[in-house]
Each structure stands twice: as structure tokens, then as C-alpha cells.
Amino acid sequence: MKVLITGSTGLVGSNLVEHKLSKKFNLLTPSSKELDLMNLLKTHNYLKKHKPDLIIHCAGHVGGILANMKDPHSFLFRNVTMGSNLISSSYELGIKKVINLASSCIYPKAIKNPLKEDKILSSVLEPTNEGYSLAKIYCLKLCEYISKKKPNYLYRSLIPCNLYGRFDKFDLSSGHMVASAILKVLKANKSTNKTVNIWGSGKVRREFMYALDLADFIWCNINNLKKMPYYMNVGCGYDHTIKDYYLTIIKKVNTNLKVFYDRSKPDGMKQKLLDISSQKKLGWSPKTNLNEGIDEAIKFCKKKYAL
């Protein structure tokens, strides 16, 4: 099977390529220069030339809460454009299998946890990442509408919980929470005051899964697309507070670091725990616990930044 992975150098894409099961497939892993998803004609021509049997759409304009708040326009426009160009071109060219990566931020901000797929669009979104959320909802619905119109087109969207791990974007201004926390703690450990500044109260809860586990789910279920609903959650089924994640990282780096909670900064949603009933029906569960995953992520970050 010829499989196209968009965003193959990002967090999910890199883990898909690194996963041992990827060796069973003929992978297409173009750079953004080779496959410019912002350009409809170039996207169409690439797909027409290479004719993949399956597309795993991981590419996107991504970032943490600060980046989303600063520039919602880019998160909406770029992600809608890339997704629309890719999905519409795939449909027009008769490519019948697409796995589209959505995000748990598409759920309304004030609904009961765990979050069930039928609650999407039931209420208002969390304003701190509204632009990105709307783009992901657009792509998810586009895939759903195509599959309903043409049942032999297996266009499915996965809604993973928050992710972390090797190949993450370790950046204090635009990275996701765990990656930013790891870099922040490692830098604090090198500083003189040994203090870690945490946004908000530290009490909100988040579900984080090791990214290689998401890659494992995808490769293990390549042939189960017919069994999947149009969109489904993929996660751990449990969560921790932001404080818990920081304390786990701090314990592995230096237990003497002091923690300061900056309550002038937003917490975001109080909880984002996914209902993984559909995932369980497929008989899959993540393999990496938090301690193992944090160890690997810290090692990767230390090597990348020579810390």
C-alpha cells in the first residue's frame, strides 16, 4: 500500500515514520516544498502524479495556548486551506482512503466530561483556541459529508487527546504544554534562581498520550476504516492536573526547583478527557505510561537543545 503522510516531520508524522509497522508500507513523506498544501493546483498535481492508496493528514499550523491567542486568523485560515485543498483533491482524483487528524479542542468548552463525539458543535468553543478548532471541525465535517455521499470513500477523522513525546515542538511561546514544560524545567535547572513559572492555577486537567502510541493506533487500524465511525476519539481514558505533569517532570530533573503559579494567565478549559468507547471496541489501548513517555521526551529535548 502506498501511503502519503502529510506533515511527516511534525510530531505525529515523525512518529508514524519512526514506528516499526511503517516498514510494511510504501511511504510518501514530501516536504512542504514538494507538496505545498496551501496551493490547490500544486496539491492536486502531486496527488495525481503519485496516486497514493491512503492519505494520513497530519500537516497543520499548530501551537500552544499563547500562539493560538495571538494569531487566531492564521490558525483558522491556514488549516482550513490545507485541509480543504487536500481533501477536495483526494475526492476529485478518486483516492478512497483518508485518515484526517482532528483535535480534542474541537469540543465545546462547557460540556460534561468525558467528551463524547456526538457533543461536537453542541455549544460554544473555548475562545483561546477557537480559530484552530473551527478549522479542524471544517475538515472533519468535509470528510464526513464525502463519506456519506459516497460510502466507498473511507474518509475518517481521528480526534486524539493532547500529545507529547519525541519530535515535539519544544518551544516556550508556541509549543504544547508538556513540551513547553519540559524545556522550561530544564532551563530553570540551569538558571540561578531555580524557579519554574506555571501559567494559571495548575488545577485544570488534561489527557496527554505519548505520540508514538497514536502512531501505533493508526498503523494497527489501517484496515479497520470500515469499522470506524466518521470521527472517533483516541486517548488514554484518564487525565492529570497541569501541576501533576510539572511535578513529574521536575522530579525527573531536579526536585529542588521551586514552582510559581501565575494566576494572571488563563487556564483554558477546566478538563478535556475523551470518551474512548469507540476505540475500545477496536481492541486497542496505549502502551506507554506517563513516566516512560516523559523520560523519552526529556532525553529528546536534552539532545536537541544540548541541555
Coordinates of C-alpha atoms in Angstrom, one line a residue:
M1 CA 0.0 0.0 0.0
K2 CA 1.3 3.5 -0.9
V3 CA 0.7 5.8 2.0
L4 CA 1.1 9.6 1.9
I5 CA 1.8 11.2 5.2
T6 CA 1.4 15.0 5.2
G7 CA 3.4 16.8 7.9
S8 CA 5.8 13.9 8.1
T9 CA 8.4 15.9 10.0
G10 CA 5.9 17.0 12.7
L11 CA 5.1 15.3 16.0
V12 CA 2.6 12.8 14.7
G13 CA 4.1 12.4 11.2
S14 CA 7.6 11.7 12.6
N15 CA 6.3 9.1 15.0
L16 CA 4.3 7.5 12.2
V17 CA 7.5 7.2 10.1
E18 CA 9.6 6.0 13.1
H19 CA 7.1 3.3 14.1
K20 CA 8.2 -0.2 13.3
L21 CA 4.9 -1.0 11.5
S22 CA 5.6 1.7 8.9
K23 CA 8.1 -0.6 7.2
K24 CA 5.2 -2.6 5.8
F25 CA 4.1 0.3 3.6
N26 CA 5.5 2.3 0.7
L27 CA 5.7 5.8 2.4
L28 CA 5.4 9.1 0.6
T29 CA 6.8 11.8 3.0
P30 CA 7.1 15.0 1.0
S31 CA 8.4 18.3 2.4
S32 CA 6.2 21.4 2.3
K33 CA 8.2 22.4 -0.8
E34 CA 7.4 19.2 -2.6
L35 CA 3.8 19.2 -1.6
D36 CA 2.5 22.8 -1.0
L37 CA -0.9 22.2 0.7
M38 CA -1.6 25.9 0.6
N39 CA -1.8 25.8 -3.2
L40 CA -4.7 23.9 -4.6
L41 CA -3.2 23.3 -8.1
K42 CA 0.1 22.0 -6.7
T43 CA -1.7 19.8 -4.2
H44 CA -3.9 18.3 -7.0
N45 CA -0.9 17.7 -9.3
Y46 CA 1.1 16.0 -6.6
L47 CA -1.7 13.6 -5.8
K48 CA -2.4 13.0 -9.5
K49 CA 1.3 12.1 -10.1
H50 CA 1.9 9.9 -7.1
K51 CA -1.6 8.3 -6.7
P52 CA -1.4 7.2 -3.0
D53 CA -3.8 4.5 -1.8
L54 CA -4.2 6.1 1.6
I55 CA -3.5 9.6 2.9
I56 CA -2.8 10.3 6.6
H57 CA -3.3 14.1 7.0
C58 CA -1.1 15.3 9.9
A59 CA 0.1 18.6 8.5
G60 CA -1.1 21.7 10.2
H61 CA -0.4 25.1 11.6
V62 CA -0.1 24.2 15.3
G63 CA 0.9 25.8 18.6
G64 CA 0.1 26.2 22.3
I65 CA -2.4 28.5 24.0
L66 CA -0.2 31.6 23.7
A67 CA 0.3 31.2 20.0
N68 CA -3.5 30.5 19.4
M69 CA -4.5 33.6 21.3
K70 CA -2.0 35.8 19.5
D71 CA -3.0 34.8 15.9
P72 CA -6.3 33.0 15.6
H73 CA -6.5 34.2 11.9
S74 CA -3.5 32.1 10.9
F75 CA -4.7 29.0 12.7
L76 CA -8.1 29.3 11.0
F77 CA -7.1 30.3 7.5
R78 CA -4.0 28.0 7.1
N79 CA -5.6 24.9 8.5
V80 CA -8.8 25.3 6.6
T81 CA -6.9 25.9 3.3
M82 CA -4.5 23.0 3.7
G83 CA -7.3 20.6 4.7
S84 CA -9.7 21.8 2.0
N85 CA -7.1 21.5 -0.8
L86 CA -6.0 18.1 0.3
I87 CA -9.4 16.5 1.0
S88 CA -11.2 18.0 -2.0
S89 CA -8.3 17.0 -4.4
S90 CA -8.3 13.5 -3.0
Y91 CA -12.1 13.2 -3.6
E92 CA -11.8 14.5 -7.2
L93 CA -9.0 12.1 -8.0
G94 CA -10.8 9.1 -6.6
I95 CA -8.5 8.4 -3.7
K96 CA -10.8 6.4 -1.4
K97 CA -8.9 6.3 1.9
V98 CA -8.1 9.3 4.0
I99 CA -7.3 9.5 7.7
N100 CA -7.7 13.1 8.9
L101 CA -6.2 14.2 12.2
A102 CA -8.5 16.4 14.2
S103 CA -8.0 17.7 17.8
S104 CA -9.8 17.4 21.2
C105 CA -10.0 21.3 21.2
I106 CA -13.0 21.0 18.8
Y107 CA -15.2 20.1 21.8
P108 CA -17.4 22.9 23.4
K109 CA -15.8 24.5 26.4
A110 CA -18.6 23.8 28.9
I111 CA -19.8 20.2 28.4
K112 CA -19.7 17.2 30.7
N113 CA -16.5 15.0 30.7
P114 CA -15.7 12.5 29.3
L115 CA -16.2 14.2 25.9
K116 CA -18.3 12.2 23.5
E117 CA -18.2 12.5 19.8
D118 CA -21.9 13.4 19.5
K119 CA -21.3 16.6 21.5
I120 CA -19.3 18.3 18.8
L121 CA -21.0 21.6 17.7
S122 CA -23.4 21.3 20.6
S123 CA -22.3 24.6 22.2
V124 CA -19.7 27.4 22.0
L125 CA -16.0 26.7 21.7
E126 CA -13.1 27.6 24.1
P127 CA -12.2 31.1 22.9
T128 CA -8.4 30.7 23.4
N129 CA -8.2 28.3 20.5
E130 CA -11.3 29.0 18.6
G131 CA -9.6 29.6 15.2
Y132 CA -7.8 26.3 15.2
S133 CA -10.9 24.4 16.5
L134 CA -13.1 25.8 13.7
A135 CA -10.6 24.7 11.1
K136 CA -10.4 21.2 12.5
I137 CA -14.2 21.0 12.6
Y138 CA -14.4 22.1 8.9
C139 CA -12.0 19.3 7.8
L140 CA -13.8 16.7 10.0
K141 CA -17.2 17.6 8.5
L142 CA -15.9 17.7 5.0
C143 CA -14.6 14.1 5.4
E144 CA -18.0 13.1 6.9
Y145 CA -20.0 14.6 4.1
I146 CA -17.9 12.9 1.4
S147 CA -18.2 9.5 3.1
K148 CA -22.0 9.9 3.5
K149 CA -22.3 10.9 -0.2
K150 CA -20.0 8.1 -1.4
P151 CA -19.9 5.2 1.1
N152 CA -17.0 3.6 -0.7
Y153 CA -14.9 6.6 0.2
L154 CA -13.5 5.8 3.6
Y155 CA -12.7 9.3 4.9
R156 CA -12.3 9.1 8.7
S157 CA -11.2 11.6 11.3
L158 CA -9.4 10.8 14.5
I159 CA -9.7 13.1 17.5
P160 CA -6.7 12.4 19.6
C161 CA -6.2 13.7 23.1
N162 CA -3.3 16.1 23.8
L163 CA 0.0 14.6 22.6
Y164 CA 3.6 14.7 23.7
G165 CA 6.9 12.9 23.0
R166 CA 9.8 12.6 20.7
F167 CA 9.8 15.2 17.8
D168 CA 7.6 17.5 19.7
K169 CA 7.9 21.3 19.3
F170 CA 9.9 22.3 22.4
D171 CA 9.2 26.0 22.4
L172 CA 8.2 28.3 25.3
S173 CA 6.0 30.6 23.2
S174 CA 4.4 28.2 20.6
G175 CA 4.8 24.7 21.9
H176 CA 2.2 22.4 23.5
M177 CA 2.0 22.2 27.3
V178 CA 4.2 19.1 28.1
A179 CA 6.9 20.0 25.6
S180 CA 7.0 23.6 26.8
A181 CA 7.0 22.4 30.4
I182 CA 10.0 20.1 29.8
L183 CA 12.0 22.9 28.2
K184 CA 11.0 25.4 30.9
V185 CA 12.1 23.0 33.7
L186 CA 15.4 22.1 32.0
K187 CA 16.2 25.8 31.5
A188 CA 15.2 26.6 35.1
N189 CA 17.5 23.9 36.3
K190 CA 20.4 25.6 34.6
S191 CA 19.4 29.1 36.0
T192 CA 20.5 30.6 39.3
N193 CA 17.1 31.1 40.9
K194 CA 15.8 27.5 40.2
T195 CA 12.2 28.7 39.7
V196 CA 9.5 27.4 37.3
N197 CA 6.7 29.7 36.3
I198 CA 3.4 27.8 35.5
W199 CA 0.5 29.5 33.7
G200 CA -2.7 29.6 35.6
S201 CA -3.7 27.7 38.7
G202 CA -2.2 24.3 37.8
K203 CA -5.5 22.7 38.7
V204 CA -7.1 22.2 35.3
R205 CA -6.9 18.6 34.0
R206 CA -5.5 17.4 30.7
E207 CA -5.3 14.0 29.0
F208 CA -1.9 13.5 27.3
M209 CA -0.9 10.5 25.3
Y210 CA 2.6 9.6 24.0
A211 CA 2.6 10.4 20.3
L212 CA 4.1 7.0 19.3
D213 CA 1.0 5.4 20.8
L214 CA -1.2 7.4 18.4
A215 CA 1.0 6.2 15.5
D216 CA 0.6 2.7 16.8
F217 CA -3.2 3.1 16.8
I218 CA -3.2 4.3 13.2
W219 CA -0.9 1.6 11.8
C220 CA -2.8 -1.1 13.7
N221 CA -6.1 0.0 12.3
I222 CA -5.3 0.8 8.7
N223 CA -7.6 -2.0 7.6
N224 CA -10.3 -1.2 10.0
L225 CA -11.6 2.1 8.4
K226 CA -15.0 0.5 7.6
K227 CA -15.4 -0.4 11.3
M228 CA -14.8 3.2 12.4
P229 CA -17.4 5.9 12.8
Y230 CA -16.9 9.0 10.7
Y231 CA -14.9 10.5 13.6
M232 CA -13.7 9.0 16.8
N233 CA -11.7 9.8 19.9
V234 CA -8.3 8.3 20.5
G235 CA -6.8 8.6 24.0
C236 CA -5.8 7.1 27.3
G237 CA -9.1 7.3 29.2
Y238 CA -7.6 9.1 32.2
D239 CA -6.1 12.6 32.9
H240 CA -3.9 14.5 35.3
T241 CA -3.7 18.1 36.5
I242 CA -1.2 20.5 34.9
K243 CA 0.5 20.6 38.3
D244 CA 0.9 16.8 38.2
Y245 CA 2.7 17.0 34.8
Y246 CA 5.0 19.7 36.0
L247 CA 5.8 17.8 39.2
T248 CA 6.5 14.6 37.3
I249 CA 9.0 16.5 35.0
I250 CA 10.6 18.4 38.0
K251 CA 11.1 15.1 39.9
K252 CA 13.0 13.7 37.0
V253 CA 15.2 16.8 36.5
N254 CA 15.7 18.4 39.9
T255 CA 13.4 18.1 43.0
N256 CA 14.7 21.3 44.4
L257 CA 13.1 23.5 41.8
K258 CA 10.5 26.0 43.1
V259 CA 7.1 26.4 41.5
F260 CA 5.3 29.7 41.0
Y261 CA 1.7 29.8 39.6
D262 CA 1.0 32.9 37.5
R263 CA -2.8 33.2 38.0
S264 CA -2.9 36.3 35.8
K265 CA -2.6 33.9 32.8
P266 CA -5.6 31.8 31.5
D267 CA -6.2 28.2 32.5
G268 CA -8.2 27.3 29.3
M269 CA -10.8 24.6 29.6
K270 CA -11.1 23.0 33.1
Q271 CA -10.9 19.5 31.7
K272 CA -10.5 17.7 28.4
L273 CA -11.0 14.0 29.0
L274 CA -12.1 11.9 26.0
D275 CA -14.7 9.2 25.9
I276 CA -12.9 6.3 24.2
S277 CA -15.7 3.8 23.9
S278 CA -15.3 3.5 20.1
Q279 CA -11.5 3.0 20.5
K280 CA -12.1 0.2 23.0
K281 CA -14.4 -1.6 20.5
L282 CA -11.4 -1.9 18.2
G283 CA -9.5 -3.6 21.0
W284 CA -6.7 -1.1 21.2
S285 CA -5.1 0.7 24.2
P286 CA -2.0 2.9 24.6
K287 CA 1.2 1.1 25.6
T288 CA 3.3 3.9 27.2
N289 CA 2.7 5.2 30.7
L290 CA 3.5 8.8 31.7
N291 CA 6.8 8.1 33.4
E292 CA 8.2 6.2 30.4
G293 CA 6.9 8.8 28.0
I294 CA 8.3 11.8 30.0
D295 CA 11.7 10.1 30.2
E296 CA 11.9 9.7 26.4
A297 CA 10.7 13.3 25.8
I298 CA 13.2 14.7 28.3
K299 CA 16.0 12.7 26.6
F300 CA 15.0 14.0 23.2
C301 CA 14.7 17.7 24.4
K302 CA 18.1 17.5 26.1
K303 CA 19.8 16.2 23.0
K304 CA 18.1 18.7 20.7
Y305 CA 19.0 21.7 22.8
A306 CA 22.2 20.4 24.4
L307 CA 20.8 20.9 27.9

